[in-house]
mmCIF file of C-alpha atoms in Angstrom:
data_model
loop_
_atom_site.group_PDB
_atom_site.id
_atom_site.type_symbol
_atom_site.label_atom_id
_atom_site.label_comp_id
_atom_site.label_asym_id
_atom_site.label_seq_id
_atom_site.Cartn_x
_atom_site.Cartn_y
_atom_site.Cartn_z
ATOM 1 C CA MET A 10 0.000 0.000 0.000
ATOM 2 C CA PRO A 11 1.299 3.501 -0.782
ATOM 3 C CA VAL A 12 2.164 5.739 2.160
ATOM 4 C CA SER A 13 0.640 9.189 2.565
ATOM 5 C CA ALA A 14 3.019 12.055 1.750
ATOM 6 C CA LEU A 15 2.903 15.833 1.649
ATOM 7 C CA MET A 16 4.624 17.882 -1.039
ATOM 8 C CA ASN A 17 6.695 20.824 0.126
ATOM 9 C CA TRP A 18 5.488 23.090 -2.642
ATOM 10 C CA SER A 19 7.213 26.389 -3.473
ATOM 11 C CA GLY A 20 5.366 26.808 -6.751
ATOM 12 C CA GLY A 21 8.678 26.741 -8.618
ATOM 13 C CA LYS A 22 10.314 24.331 -11.031
ATOM 14 C CA ASP A 23 12.129 22.013 -8.591
ATOM 15 C CA SER A 24 9.109 21.271 -6.438
ATOM 16 C CA ALA A 25 7.005 20.917 -9.594
ATOM 17 C CA LEU A 26 9.355 18.324 -11.094
ATOM 18 C CA ALA A 27 9.680 16.503 -7.766
ATOM 19 C CA LEU A 28 5.886 16.303 -7.588
ATOM 20 C CA TYR A 29 5.813 14.879 -11.115
ATOM 21 C CA TYR A 30 7.936 11.949 -9.957
ATOM 22 C CA ALA A 31 6.050 11.544 -6.686
ATOM 23 C CA LEU A 32 2.685 11.346 -8.457
ATOM 24 C CA ARG A 33 4.053 8.571 -10.673
ATOM 25 C CA ALA A 34 5.620 6.599 -7.808
ATOM 26 C CA PRO A 35 3.439 3.673 -6.656
ATOM 27 C CA SER A 36 4.929 3.827 -3.151
ATOM 28 C CA TYR A 37 3.495 7.295 -2.347
ATOM 29 C CA GLN A 38 0.047 8.855 -2.230
ATOM 30 C CA VAL A 39 0.473 12.639 -2.251
ATOM 31 C CA SER A 40 -2.246 14.059 -0.002
ATOM 32 C CA HIS A 41 -1.348 17.729 0.515
ATOM 33 C CA LEU A 42 0.730 20.637 -0.695
ATOM 34 C CA LEU A 43 2.528 22.652 2.004
ATOM 35 C CA THR A 44 3.856 26.143 1.252
ATOM 36 C CA SER A 45 5.566 28.776 3.411
ATOM 37 C CA ILE A 46 4.131 32.247 2.921
ATOM 38 C CA ASN A 47 4.956 35.706 4.215
ATOM 39 C CA ALA A 48 1.972 36.424 6.472
ATOM 40 C CA HIS A 49 2.256 40.215 6.118
ATOM 41 C CA TYR A 50 2.502 40.409 2.318
ATOM 42 C CA GLN A 51 0.513 37.220 1.555
ATOM 43 C CA ARG A 52 3.139 36.001 -0.873
ATOM 44 C CA VAL A 53 5.175 32.811 -1.204
ATOM 45 C CA SER A 54 8.315 33.085 0.932
ATOM 46 C CA MET A 55 11.406 34.127 -1.069
ATOM 47 C CA HIS A 56 9.558 33.752 -4.388
ATOM 48 C CA GLY A 57 7.287 36.744 -3.855
ATOM 49 C CA VAL A 58 4.373 35.142 -5.729
ATOM 50 C CA ARG A 59 0.869 36.185 -4.700
ATOM 51 C CA VAL A 60 -1.141 33.638 -2.712
ATOM 52 C CA ALA A 61 -3.930 33.847 -5.322
ATOM 53 C CA LEU A 62 -1.574 32.327 -7.906
ATOM 54 C CA LEU A 63 -0.396 29.694 -5.431
ATOM 55 C CA GLU A 64 -4.041 28.738 -4.875
ATOM 56 C CA ALA A 65 -4.555 28.579 -8.642
ATOM 57 C CA GLN A 66 -1.741 26.007 -8.833
ATOM 58 C CA ALA A 67 -3.297 23.881 -6.080
ATOM 59 C CA GLN A 68 -6.716 24.004 -7.774
ATOM 60 C CA ARG A 69 -5.249 22.820 -11.076
ATOM 61 C CA ILE A 70 -3.272 20.049 -9.381
ATOM 62 C CA GLY A 71 -6.327 18.957 -7.411
ATOM 63 C CA LEU A 72 -4.638 18.730 -4.010
ATOM 64 C CA PRO A 73 -5.494 20.580 -0.798
ATOM 65 C CA LEU A 74 -3.110 23.403 0.092
ATOM 66 C CA ALA A 75 -1.779 23.921 3.615
ATOM 67 C CA THR A 76 0.189 27.100 4.324
ATOM 68 C CA LEU A 77 2.839 27.930 6.890
ATOM 69 C CA ALA A 78 2.336 31.648 7.665
ATOM 70 C CA LEU A 79 5.641 33.243 8.677
ATOM 71 C CA PRO A 80 6.364 36.725 10.040
ATOM 72 C CA GLU A 81 8.577 39.062 8.002
ATOM 73 C CA SER A 82 11.875 38.083 9.699
ATOM 74 C CA PRO A 83 11.360 35.018 11.896
ATOM 75 C CA SER A 84 14.107 33.765 14.151
ATOM 76 C CA MET A 85 15.271 30.215 13.565
ATOM 77 C CA GLU A 86 13.547 29.158 16.779
ATOM 78 C CA GLU A 87 10.281 30.782 15.686
ATOM 79 C CA TYR A 88 10.510 29.221 12.221
ATOM 80 C CA GLU A 89 11.068 25.772 13.659
ATOM 81 C CA ARG A 90 8.160 26.149 16.087
ATOM 82 C CA LEU A 91 5.785 27.278 13.352
ATOM 83 C CA MET A 92 6.947 24.500 11.042
ATOM 84 C CA HIS A 93 6.372 21.953 13.790
ATOM 85 C CA ASP A 94 2.864 23.348 14.345
ATOM 86 C CA ALA A 95 2.122 23.063 10.590
ATOM 87 C CA LEU A 96 3.436 19.519 10.235
ATOM 88 C CA ALA A 97 1.923 18.016 13.382
ATOM 89 C CA PRO A 98 -1.759 18.048 12.241
ATOM 90 C CA LEU A 99 -0.807 16.595 8.850
ATOM 91 C CA GLN A 100 1.093 13.827 10.594
ATOM 92 C CA ALA A 101 -1.968 13.215 12.767
ATOM 93 C CA GLN A 102 -3.989 12.723 9.549
ATOM 94 C CA GLY A 103 -1.692 9.877 8.521
ATOM 95 C CA VAL A 104 0.994 11.701 6.546
ATOM 96 C CA SER A 105 4.290 9.901 7.124
ATOM 97 C CA GLN A 106 6.581 11.355 4.442
ATOM 98 C CA ALA A 107 7.494 14.840 3.222
ATOM 99 C CA ILE A 108 8.681 15.338 -0.360
ATOM 100 C CA PHE A 109 11.247 17.996 -1.327
ATOM 101 C CA GLY A 110 12.743 19.262 -4.574
ATOM 102 C CA ASP A 111 16.294 19.571 -3.216
ATOM 103 C CA ILE A 112 19.043 18.429 -5.573
ATOM 104 C CA TYR A 113 22.456 18.368 -3.905
ATOM 105 C CA LEU A 114 22.800 20.621 -0.812
ATOM 106 C CA GLU A 115 23.802 18.109 1.850
ATOM 107 C CA ASP A 116 23.467 20.477 4.824
ATOM 108 C CA LEU A 117 19.966 21.530 3.787
ATOM 109 C CA ARG A 118 18.839 17.931 3.420
ATOM 110 C CA ALA A 119 20.288 17.046 6.819
ATOM 111 C CA TYR A 120 18.483 19.989 8.409
ATOM 112 C CA ARG A 121 15.174 19.011 6.816
ATOM 113 C CA GLU A 122 15.484 15.415 7.957
ATOM 114 C CA GLN A 123 16.330 16.571 11.480
ATOM 115 C CA GLN A 124 13.219 18.750 11.652
ATOM 116 C CA LEU A 125 11.000 16.050 10.143
ATOM 117 C CA ALA A 126 12.180 13.520 12.705
ATOM 118 C CA ARG A 127 10.800 15.750 15.454
ATOM 119 C CA VAL A 128 7.254 14.994 14.272
ATOM 120 C CA GLY A 129 7.900 11.453 13.090
ATOM 121 C CA LEU A 130 8.082 12.139 9.352
ATOM 122 C CA GLY A 131 10.559 10.821 6.785
ATOM 123 C CA GLY A 132 12.027 12.802 3.895
ATOM 124 C CA VAL A 133 11.715 11.954 0.183
ATOM 125 C CA PHE A 134 14.017 13.620 -2.383
ATOM 126 C CA PRO A 135 13.109 12.527 -5.937
ATOM 127 C CA LEU A 136 15.663 14.820 -7.633
ATOM 128 C CA TRP A 137 18.562 14.058 -5.325
ATOM 129 C CA GLN A 138 22.000 14.229 -7.013
ATOM 130 C CA ARG A 139 20.553 14.312 -10.521
ATOM 131 C CA PRO A 140 22.675 16.424 -12.958
ATOM 132 C CA VAL A 141 21.173 19.915 -12.764
ATOM 133 C CA ALA A 142 21.421 20.747 -16.485
ATOM 134 C CA ASP A 143 19.691 17.458 -17.312
ATOM 135 C CA LEU A 144 16.904 18.218 -14.829
ATOM 136 C CA LEU A 145 16.160 21.578 -16.392
ATOM 137 C CA ARG A 146 16.125 20.101 -19.895
ATOM 138 C CA GLU A 147 13.819 17.328 -18.713
ATOM 139 C CA PHE A 148 11.568 19.927 -17.088
ATOM 140 C CA LEU A 149 11.201 21.671 -20.446
ATOM 141 C CA ASP A 150 10.868 18.458 -22.474
ATOM 142 C CA LEU A 151 7.990 17.282 -20.273
ATOM 143 C CA GLY A 152 6.042 20.427 -21.111
ATOM 144 C CA PHE A 153 6.392 22.387 -17.891
ATOM 145 C CA GLN A 154 6.266 26.151 -18.311
ATOM 146 C CA ALA A 155 7.614 28.654 -15.796
ATOM 147 C CA VAL A 156 8.561 32.299 -15.446
ATOM 148 C CA VAL A 157 11.482 33.621 -13.371
ATOM 149 C CA VAL A 158 10.058 35.657 -10.496
ATOM 150 C CA CYS A 159 13.135 36.413 -8.371
ATOM 151 C CA VAL A 160 16.889 36.731 -8.963
ATOM 152 C CA ASN A 161 19.747 37.243 -6.542
ATOM 153 C CA GLU A 162 21.695 40.229 -7.855
ATOM 154 C CA GLN A 163 24.962 38.705 -6.663
ATOM 155 C CA HIS A 164 24.520 36.148 -9.456
ATOM 156 C CA LEU A 165 22.103 37.573 -12.046
ATOM 157 C CA ASP A 166 21.105 41.069 -13.093
ATOM 158 C CA ALA A 167 17.559 42.397 -13.254
ATOM 159 C CA SER A 168 17.205 41.520 -16.947
ATOM 160 C CA PHE A 169 16.785 37.839 -16.018
ATOM 161 C CA CYS A 170 13.788 38.618 -13.808
ATOM 162 C CA GLY A 171 10.440 38.074 -15.543
ATOM 163 C CA ARG A 172 11.892 35.898 -18.306
ATOM 164 C CA LEU A 173 10.432 32.587 -19.330
ATOM 165 C CA LEU A 174 12.401 29.629 -18.053
ATOM 166 C CA ASP A 175 13.375 28.150 -21.413
ATOM 167 C CA ALA A 176 16.352 27.045 -23.496
ATOM 168 C CA ASP A 177 17.338 30.661 -24.148
ATOM 169 C CA PHE A 178 17.388 31.362 -20.419
ATOM 170 C CA LEU A 179 19.634 28.345 -19.841
ATOM 171 C CA ARG A 180 21.949 29.439 -22.659
ATOM 172 C CA ASP A 181 22.250 32.991 -21.286
ATOM 173 C CA LEU A 182 23.180 32.042 -17.716
ATOM 174 C CA PRO A 183 26.632 33.402 -16.769
ATOM 175 C CA PRO A 184 29.407 30.928 -15.958
ATOM 176 C CA GLY A 185 29.229 29.659 -12.407
ATOM 177 C CA VAL A 186 25.464 30.052 -12.056
ATOM 178 C CA ASP A 187 23.730 26.790 -11.245
ATOM 179 C CA PRO A 188 21.270 25.969 -14.070
ATOM 180 C CA CYS A 189 18.601 25.058 -11.514
ATOM 181 C CA GLY A 190 19.416 27.935 -9.168
ATOM 182 C CA GLU A 191 20.178 25.456 -6.389
ATOM 183 C CA ASN A 192 22.267 28.069 -4.548
ATOM 184 C CA GLY A 193 19.425 30.595 -4.582
ATOM 185 C CA GLU A 194 20.459 32.318 -7.817
ATOM 186 C CA TYR A 195 16.837 32.518 -8.982
ATOM 187 C CA HIS A 196 13.308 31.321 -8.258
ATOM 188 C CA SER A 197 10.432 30.574 -10.610
ATOM 189 C CA PHE A 198 6.662 30.209 -10.855
ATOM 190 C CA VAL A 199 5.238 27.243 -12.776
ATOM 191 C CA PHE A 200 2.155 28.240 -14.753
ATOM 192 C CA ASP A 201 1.661 24.978 -16.636
ATOM 193 C CA ALA A 202 2.538 21.363 -15.900
ATOM 194 C CA PRO A 203 1.623 17.899 -17.209
ATOM 195 C CA TYR A 204 -0.633 17.414 -14.164
ATOM 196 C CA PHE A 205 -2.349 20.853 -14.283
ATOM 197 C CA SER A 206 -5.946 20.778 -15.456
ATOM 198 C CA SER A 207 -5.229 23.960 -17.449
ATOM 199 C CA PRO A 208 -2.507 26.648 -17.692
ATOM 200 C CA ILE A 209 -2.646 29.573 -15.253
ATOM 201 C CA PRO A 210 -3.159 32.950 -16.934
ATOM 202 C CA PHE A 211 -1.138 35.825 -15.506
ATOM 203 C CA VAL A 212 0.168 39.267 -16.391
ATOM 204 C CA ARG A 213 3.690 40.461 -15.638
ATOM 205 C CA GLY A 214 3.679 43.472 -13.342
ATOM 206 C CA GLU A 215 6.466 45.753 -12.172
ATOM 207 C CA ILE A 216 9.997 44.596 -11.373
ATOM 208 C CA VAL A 217 11.198 45.816 -7.982
ATOM 209 C CA ARG A 218 14.372 45.517 -5.915
ATOM 210 C CA ARG A 219 14.342 44.502 -2.254
ATOM 211 C CA THR A 220 17.180 44.122 0.208
ATOM 212 C CA TYR A 221 17.533 41.873 3.232
ATOM 213 C CA PRO A 222 20.026 41.963 6.105
ATOM 214 C CA SER A 223 23.060 39.781 5.511
ATOM 215 C CA PRO A 224 23.336 36.748 7.806
ATOM 216 C CA THR A 225 27.053 37.552 8.146
ATOM 217 C CA PRO A 226 27.778 40.627 10.314
ATOM 218 C CA GLY A 227 29.778 43.330 8.575
ATOM 219 C CA THR A 228 28.821 42.278 5.042
ATOM 220 C CA PRO A 229 26.485 44.214 2.689
ATOM 221 C CA GLU A 230 22.752 43.607 2.522
ATOM 222 C CA ALA A 231 21.544 40.979 0.069
ATOM 223 C CA GLY A 232 19.715 42.434 -2.949
ATOM 224 C CA PHE A 233 17.014 40.656 -4.955
ATOM 225 C CA TRP A 234 14.915 41.592 -7.981
ATOM 226 C CA TYR A 235 11.274 40.487 -8.067
ATOM 227 C CA CYS A 236 8.809 40.371 -10.943
ATOM 228 C CA ASP A 237 5.283 40.791 -9.673
ATOM 229 C CA LEU A 238 2.791 38.456 -11.350
ATOM 230 C CA LEU A 239 -0.852 39.485 -11.482
ATOM 231 C CA PRO A 240 -3.695 36.983 -11.902
ATOM 232 C CA ALA A 241 -5.266 37.505 -15.324
#
């Protein structure tokens, strides 16, 4: 019998491709999507995508959406408490596994597994250690469509923000930038997928720059460019 699993859903390409594999795996029954959102702005954490578009994804996938509402700048202790509070009721409903789109960051995987163990959940990583360029090409070949909604200006300039995630985007990436943005170089919003009931219409809005305090004292603030997407 398949075990019940939740999908840690960012709305971007990696979680979308990981869900593709999870839905095809006979050993798992995906029961929920779980997404972290900024409670003040009502947008997907780090991605900056409006909750209305996140809900449109869940409707087209046909899975219930659970959200983890986070304050603007939560401490690690606060984040872990809120995550525990979000996972515990899902675990009580029979969910035993949590699926992630991580590819190769060992420390991040170890942290996730540590937090999951606190509520008795296991971690599933369908994309783990797959070649990143191959993953992005597979993503495109399968018919996924996505738009870049956030770029880290330490790696990419503002011109990459708002672009379609396609072969031209991959070709134009500067040397040293991970094709899948695994180091946080960019984030995306998937507006069509093989398991969507229909594509999600949207309109590109303004592109804005935001800064965040650096986690390392004495170093400059981190700057990011965001492309606002408006439901059409």
